[in-house]
Short mmCIF file of C-alpha atoms in Angstrom, two decimals:
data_model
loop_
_atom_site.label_atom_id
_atom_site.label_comp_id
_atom_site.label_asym_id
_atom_site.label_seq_id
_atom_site.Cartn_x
_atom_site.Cartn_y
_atom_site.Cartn_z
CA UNK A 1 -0.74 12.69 20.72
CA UNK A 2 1.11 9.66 22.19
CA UNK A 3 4.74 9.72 20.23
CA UNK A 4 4.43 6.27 19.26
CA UNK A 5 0.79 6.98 18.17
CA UNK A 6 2.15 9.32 15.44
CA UNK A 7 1.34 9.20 11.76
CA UNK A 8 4.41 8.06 9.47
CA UNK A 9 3.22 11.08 7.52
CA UNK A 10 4.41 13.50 10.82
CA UNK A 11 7.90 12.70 10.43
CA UNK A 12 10.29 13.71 7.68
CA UNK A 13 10.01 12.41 4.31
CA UNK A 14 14.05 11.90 3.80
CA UNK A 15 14.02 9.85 6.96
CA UNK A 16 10.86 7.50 6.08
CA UNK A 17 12.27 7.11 2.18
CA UNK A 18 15.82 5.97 3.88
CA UNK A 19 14.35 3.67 5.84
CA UNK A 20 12.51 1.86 3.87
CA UNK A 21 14.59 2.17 0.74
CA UNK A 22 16.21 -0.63 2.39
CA UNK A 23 13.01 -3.16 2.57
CA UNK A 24 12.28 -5.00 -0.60
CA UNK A 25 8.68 -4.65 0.18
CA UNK A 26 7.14 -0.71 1.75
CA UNK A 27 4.10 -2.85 3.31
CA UNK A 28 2.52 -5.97 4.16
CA UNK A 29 1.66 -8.43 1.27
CA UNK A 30 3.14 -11.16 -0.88
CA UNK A 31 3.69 -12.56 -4.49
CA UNK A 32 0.85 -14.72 -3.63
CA UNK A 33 -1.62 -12.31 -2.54
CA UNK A 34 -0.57 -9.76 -5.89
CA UNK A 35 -1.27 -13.09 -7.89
CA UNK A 36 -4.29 -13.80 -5.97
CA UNK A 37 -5.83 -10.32 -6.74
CA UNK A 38 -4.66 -10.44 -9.99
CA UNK A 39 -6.96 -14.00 -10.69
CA UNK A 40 -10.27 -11.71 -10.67
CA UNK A 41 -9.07 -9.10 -13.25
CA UNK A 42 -10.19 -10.38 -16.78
CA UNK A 43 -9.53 -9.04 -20.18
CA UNK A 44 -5.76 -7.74 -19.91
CA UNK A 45 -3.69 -7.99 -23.41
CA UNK A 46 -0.73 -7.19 -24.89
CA UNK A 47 -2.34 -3.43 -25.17
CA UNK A 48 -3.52 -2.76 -21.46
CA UNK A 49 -2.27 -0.23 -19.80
CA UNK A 50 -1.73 -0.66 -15.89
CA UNK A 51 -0.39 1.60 -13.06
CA UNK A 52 0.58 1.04 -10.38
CA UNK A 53 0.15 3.90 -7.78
CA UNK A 54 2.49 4.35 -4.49
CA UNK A 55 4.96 1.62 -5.69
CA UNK A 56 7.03 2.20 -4.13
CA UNK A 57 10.13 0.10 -5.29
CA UNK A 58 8.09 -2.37 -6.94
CA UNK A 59 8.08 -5.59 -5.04
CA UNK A 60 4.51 -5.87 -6.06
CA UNK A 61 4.79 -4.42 -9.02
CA UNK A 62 7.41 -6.65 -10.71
CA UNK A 63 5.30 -9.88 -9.79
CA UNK A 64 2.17 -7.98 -11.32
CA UNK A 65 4.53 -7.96 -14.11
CA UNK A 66 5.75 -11.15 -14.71
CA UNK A 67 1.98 -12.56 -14.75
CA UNK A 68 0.05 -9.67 -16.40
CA UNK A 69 0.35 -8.85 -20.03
CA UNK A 70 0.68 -5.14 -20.88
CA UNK A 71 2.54 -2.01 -19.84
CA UNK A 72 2.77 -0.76 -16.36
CA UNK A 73 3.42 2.79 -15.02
CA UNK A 74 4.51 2.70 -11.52
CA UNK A 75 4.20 6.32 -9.85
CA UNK A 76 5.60 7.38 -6.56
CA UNK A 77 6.48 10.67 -4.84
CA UNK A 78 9.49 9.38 -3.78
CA UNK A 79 12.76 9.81 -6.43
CA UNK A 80 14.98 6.92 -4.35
CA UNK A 81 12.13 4.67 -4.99
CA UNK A 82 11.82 5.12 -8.58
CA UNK A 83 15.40 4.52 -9.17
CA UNK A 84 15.08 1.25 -7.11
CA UNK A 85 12.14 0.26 -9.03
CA UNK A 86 13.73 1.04 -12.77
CA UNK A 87 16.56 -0.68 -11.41
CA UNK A 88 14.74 -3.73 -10.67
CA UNK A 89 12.60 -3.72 -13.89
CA UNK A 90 16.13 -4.11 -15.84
CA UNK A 91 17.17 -6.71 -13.59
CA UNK A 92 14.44 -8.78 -14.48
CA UNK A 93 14.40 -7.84 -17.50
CA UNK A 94 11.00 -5.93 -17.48
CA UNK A 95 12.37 -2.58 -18.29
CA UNK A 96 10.63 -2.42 -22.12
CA UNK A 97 6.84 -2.32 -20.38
CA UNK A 98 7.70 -1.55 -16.59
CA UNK A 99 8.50 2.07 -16.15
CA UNK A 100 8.50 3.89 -12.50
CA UNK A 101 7.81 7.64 -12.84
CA UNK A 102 7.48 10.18 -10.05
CA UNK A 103 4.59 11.78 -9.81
CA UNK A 104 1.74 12.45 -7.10
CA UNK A 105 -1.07 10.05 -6.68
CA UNK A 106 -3.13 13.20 -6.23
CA UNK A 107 -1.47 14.49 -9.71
CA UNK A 108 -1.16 11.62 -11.82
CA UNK A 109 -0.11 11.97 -15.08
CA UNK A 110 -2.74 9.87 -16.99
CA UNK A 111 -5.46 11.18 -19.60
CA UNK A 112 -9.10 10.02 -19.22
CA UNK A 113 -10.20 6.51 -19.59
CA UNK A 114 -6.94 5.79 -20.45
CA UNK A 115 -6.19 2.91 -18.02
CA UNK A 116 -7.17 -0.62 -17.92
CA UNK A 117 -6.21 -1.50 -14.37
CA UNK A 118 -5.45 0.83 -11.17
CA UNK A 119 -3.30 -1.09 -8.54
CA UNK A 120 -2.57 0.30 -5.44
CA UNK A 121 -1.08 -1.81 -2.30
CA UNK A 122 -1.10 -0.48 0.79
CA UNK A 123 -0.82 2.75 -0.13
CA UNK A 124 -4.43 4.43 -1.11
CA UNK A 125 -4.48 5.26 2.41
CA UNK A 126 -1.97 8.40 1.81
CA UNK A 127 -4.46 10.00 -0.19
CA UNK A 128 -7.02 8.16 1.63
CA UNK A 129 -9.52 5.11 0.48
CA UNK A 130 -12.72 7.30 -0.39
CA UNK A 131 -11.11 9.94 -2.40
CA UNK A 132 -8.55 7.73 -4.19
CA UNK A 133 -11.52 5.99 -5.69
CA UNK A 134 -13.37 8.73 -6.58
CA UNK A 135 -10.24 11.09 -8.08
CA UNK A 136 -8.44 7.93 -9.83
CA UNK A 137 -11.78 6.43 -11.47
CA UNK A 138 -11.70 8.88 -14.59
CA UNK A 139 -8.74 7.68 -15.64
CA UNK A 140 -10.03 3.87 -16.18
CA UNK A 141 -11.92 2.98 -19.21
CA UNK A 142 -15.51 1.58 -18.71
CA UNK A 143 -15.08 -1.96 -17.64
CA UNK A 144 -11.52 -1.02 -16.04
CA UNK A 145 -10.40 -2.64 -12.51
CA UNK A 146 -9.12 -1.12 -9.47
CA UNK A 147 -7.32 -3.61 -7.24
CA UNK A 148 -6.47 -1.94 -3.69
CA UNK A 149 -5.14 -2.97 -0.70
CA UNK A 150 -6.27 -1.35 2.58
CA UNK A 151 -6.34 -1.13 6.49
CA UNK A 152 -9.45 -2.65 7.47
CA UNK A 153 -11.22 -3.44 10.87
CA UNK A 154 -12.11 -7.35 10.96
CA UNK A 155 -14.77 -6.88 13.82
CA UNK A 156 -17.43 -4.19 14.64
CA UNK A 157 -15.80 -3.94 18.11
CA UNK A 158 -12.19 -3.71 19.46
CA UNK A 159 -10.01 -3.01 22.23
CA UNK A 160 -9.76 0.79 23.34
CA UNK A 161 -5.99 0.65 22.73
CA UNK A 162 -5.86 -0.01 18.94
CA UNK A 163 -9.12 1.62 18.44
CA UNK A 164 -7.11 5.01 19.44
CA UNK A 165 -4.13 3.73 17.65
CA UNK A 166 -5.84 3.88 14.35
CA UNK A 167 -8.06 6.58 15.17
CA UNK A 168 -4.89 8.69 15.82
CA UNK A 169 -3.33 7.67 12.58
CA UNK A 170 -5.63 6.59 10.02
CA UNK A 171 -8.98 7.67 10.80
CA UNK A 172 -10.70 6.13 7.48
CA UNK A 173 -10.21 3.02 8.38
CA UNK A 174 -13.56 0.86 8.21
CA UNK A 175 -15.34 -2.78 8.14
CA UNK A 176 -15.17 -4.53 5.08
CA UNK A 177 -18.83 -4.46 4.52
CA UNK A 178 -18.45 -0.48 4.64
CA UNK A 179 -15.10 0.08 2.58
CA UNK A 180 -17.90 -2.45 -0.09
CA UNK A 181 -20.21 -0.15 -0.24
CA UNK A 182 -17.63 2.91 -0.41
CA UNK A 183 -16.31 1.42 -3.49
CA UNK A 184 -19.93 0.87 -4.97
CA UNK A 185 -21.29 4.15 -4.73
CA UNK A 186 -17.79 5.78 -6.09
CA UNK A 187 -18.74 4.03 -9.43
CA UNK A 188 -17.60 0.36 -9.08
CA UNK A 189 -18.98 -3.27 -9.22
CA UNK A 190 -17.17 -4.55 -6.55
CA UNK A 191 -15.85 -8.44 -7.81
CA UNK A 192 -14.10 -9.45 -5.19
CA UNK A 193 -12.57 -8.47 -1.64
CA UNK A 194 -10.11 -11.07 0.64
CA UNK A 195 -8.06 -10.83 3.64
CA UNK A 196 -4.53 -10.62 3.80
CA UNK A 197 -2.76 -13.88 5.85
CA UNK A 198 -1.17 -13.11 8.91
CA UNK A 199 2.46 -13.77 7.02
CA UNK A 200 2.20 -11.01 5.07
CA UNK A 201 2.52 -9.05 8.50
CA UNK A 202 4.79 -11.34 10.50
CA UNK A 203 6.84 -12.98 8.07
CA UNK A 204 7.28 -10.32 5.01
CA UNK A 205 6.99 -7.12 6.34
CA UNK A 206 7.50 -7.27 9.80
CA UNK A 207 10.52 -9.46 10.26
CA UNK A 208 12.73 -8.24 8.02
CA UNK A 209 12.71 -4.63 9.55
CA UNK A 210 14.30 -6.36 12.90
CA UNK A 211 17.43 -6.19 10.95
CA UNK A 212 16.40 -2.82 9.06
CA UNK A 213 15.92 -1.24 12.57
CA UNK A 214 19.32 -1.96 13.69
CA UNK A 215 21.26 -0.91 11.29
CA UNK A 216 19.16 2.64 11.00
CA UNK A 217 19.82 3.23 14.12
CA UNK A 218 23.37 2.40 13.93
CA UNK A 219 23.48 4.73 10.98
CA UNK A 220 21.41 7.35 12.88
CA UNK A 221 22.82 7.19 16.11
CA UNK A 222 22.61 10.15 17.75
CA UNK A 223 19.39 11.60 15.48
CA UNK A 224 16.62 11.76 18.01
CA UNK A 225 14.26 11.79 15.23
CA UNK A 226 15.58 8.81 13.76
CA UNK A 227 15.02 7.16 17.13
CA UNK A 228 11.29 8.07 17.61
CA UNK A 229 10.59 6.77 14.05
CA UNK A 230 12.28 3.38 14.89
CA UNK A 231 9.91 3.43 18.22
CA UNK A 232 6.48 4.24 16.23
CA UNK A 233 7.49 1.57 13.46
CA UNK A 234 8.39 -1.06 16.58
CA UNK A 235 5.15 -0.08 18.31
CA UNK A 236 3.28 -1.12 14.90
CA UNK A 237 4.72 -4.14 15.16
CA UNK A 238 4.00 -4.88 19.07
CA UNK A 239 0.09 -3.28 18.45
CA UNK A 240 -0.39 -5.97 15.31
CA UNK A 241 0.65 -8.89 17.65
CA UNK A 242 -1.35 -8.30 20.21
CA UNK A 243 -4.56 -7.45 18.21
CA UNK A 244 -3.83 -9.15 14.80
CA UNK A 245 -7.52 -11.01 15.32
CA UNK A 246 -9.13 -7.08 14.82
CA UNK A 247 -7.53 -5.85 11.80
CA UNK A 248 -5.13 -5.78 9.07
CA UNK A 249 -5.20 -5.60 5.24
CA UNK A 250 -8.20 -6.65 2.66
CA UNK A 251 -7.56 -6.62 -0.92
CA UNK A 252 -10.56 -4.87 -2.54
CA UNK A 253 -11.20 -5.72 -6.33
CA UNK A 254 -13.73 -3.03 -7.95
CA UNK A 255 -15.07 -2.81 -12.08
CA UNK A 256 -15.63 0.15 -13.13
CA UNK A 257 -19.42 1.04 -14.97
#
């Protein structure tokens, strides 16, 4: 496999967490698209419970927060994160119905139909769409959302190049009219699926690891490994450029029946 073709998950876990302990967001999105999603999710109270899964350090998750009644779980595999995220729930002020645990999302922690919303951005993919679904629907009551953001092809056809890219690293990626149906027969009503804006690539999550990338290295210099991680995460960034008009992130909004 092409070295800047590897999966994130082929390099080491202390490396990826340092790196992107330092980005307030782990992934492309925005307040606006969290609020967006949010807008098709009735019936949350006081009394909901919501987790979050692959929070990271909670950029999303705070904003969930601050315009969603009810208490949110946020679960991640990484300890750093968590720490960053129960930071940032005191900060704001949060901390009495925002708690980050760490946990596994393919060992979560919650008792049947216990949940009344499941949100996941850009993250599913680690355990992969299809099986998150599936795995994480007991643990919604009947009418319970799932709100999920995922890599999606916008065209039936592409360009050899990213086609292998993706292949190489996420194979599960898919059309929107086929991650749909996906979420359908795993149980769901789906209510509503949208693309992600170009910002949330260039502007949010893209930009502000210029900066990150220097000073890793700096910190790193010398770690060979450190260097080929840079390189994948900078090819990323060239790939999405070039062929932003094939793919990129779709919020999918599912009700479970």
């Amino acid at each position: 496999m092409n070295e800047e073709n590897k999966s994130i998950h082929e390099f080491d876990l202390e490396l990826i967490c340092e790196y992107f302990a330092n980005l307030k967001r782990q992934g492309p999105g925005s307040p606006e698209v969290t609020i967006k999603a949010l807008s098709f999710i009735d019936n949350l109270s006081d009394k909901s419970l919501i987790a979050d899964i692959g929070c990271g350090s909670g950029g999303q998750t705070m904003v969930l927060a601050q315009h969603a009644p009810g208490n949110i779980t946020g679960v991640d595999i990484f300890p750093t994160f968590i720490d960053l995220f129960n930071r940032n729930a005191e900060k704001l002020g949060l901390q009495d119905r925002v708690k980050g645990i760490v946990e596994s999302m393919d060992n979560l922690p919650f008792q049947d139909e216990e949940l009344d919303l499941i949100w996941s951005e850009g993250a599913i993919y680690n355990i992969g769409f299809e099986r998150g679904l599936h795995e994480w629907r007991k643990f919604l009551k009947t009418g319970g959302y799932i709100a999920v953001s995922e890599g999606t092809w916008f065209t039936e056809e592409r360009p050899a190049e990213i086609e292998e890219f993706w292949m190489s690293v996420y194979p599960e990626i898919d059309t929107i009219s086929n991650k749909v149906a996906q979420m359908q027969k795993a149980g769901y009503i789906p209510v509503s699926t949208f693309i992600l804006p170009e910002n949330c690539w260039t502007e949010i999550y893209f930009a502000p690891k210029v900066e990150a990338d220097k000073r890793f290295l700096e910190k790193n210099a010398g770690n060979k490994a450190a260097e080929e991680f840079i390189a994948n995460q900078q090819h990323e960034a060239r790939l999405y450029n070039t062929y932003k008009e094939y793919y990129g992130y779709a919020f999918y909004i599912g009700k479970k029946i």
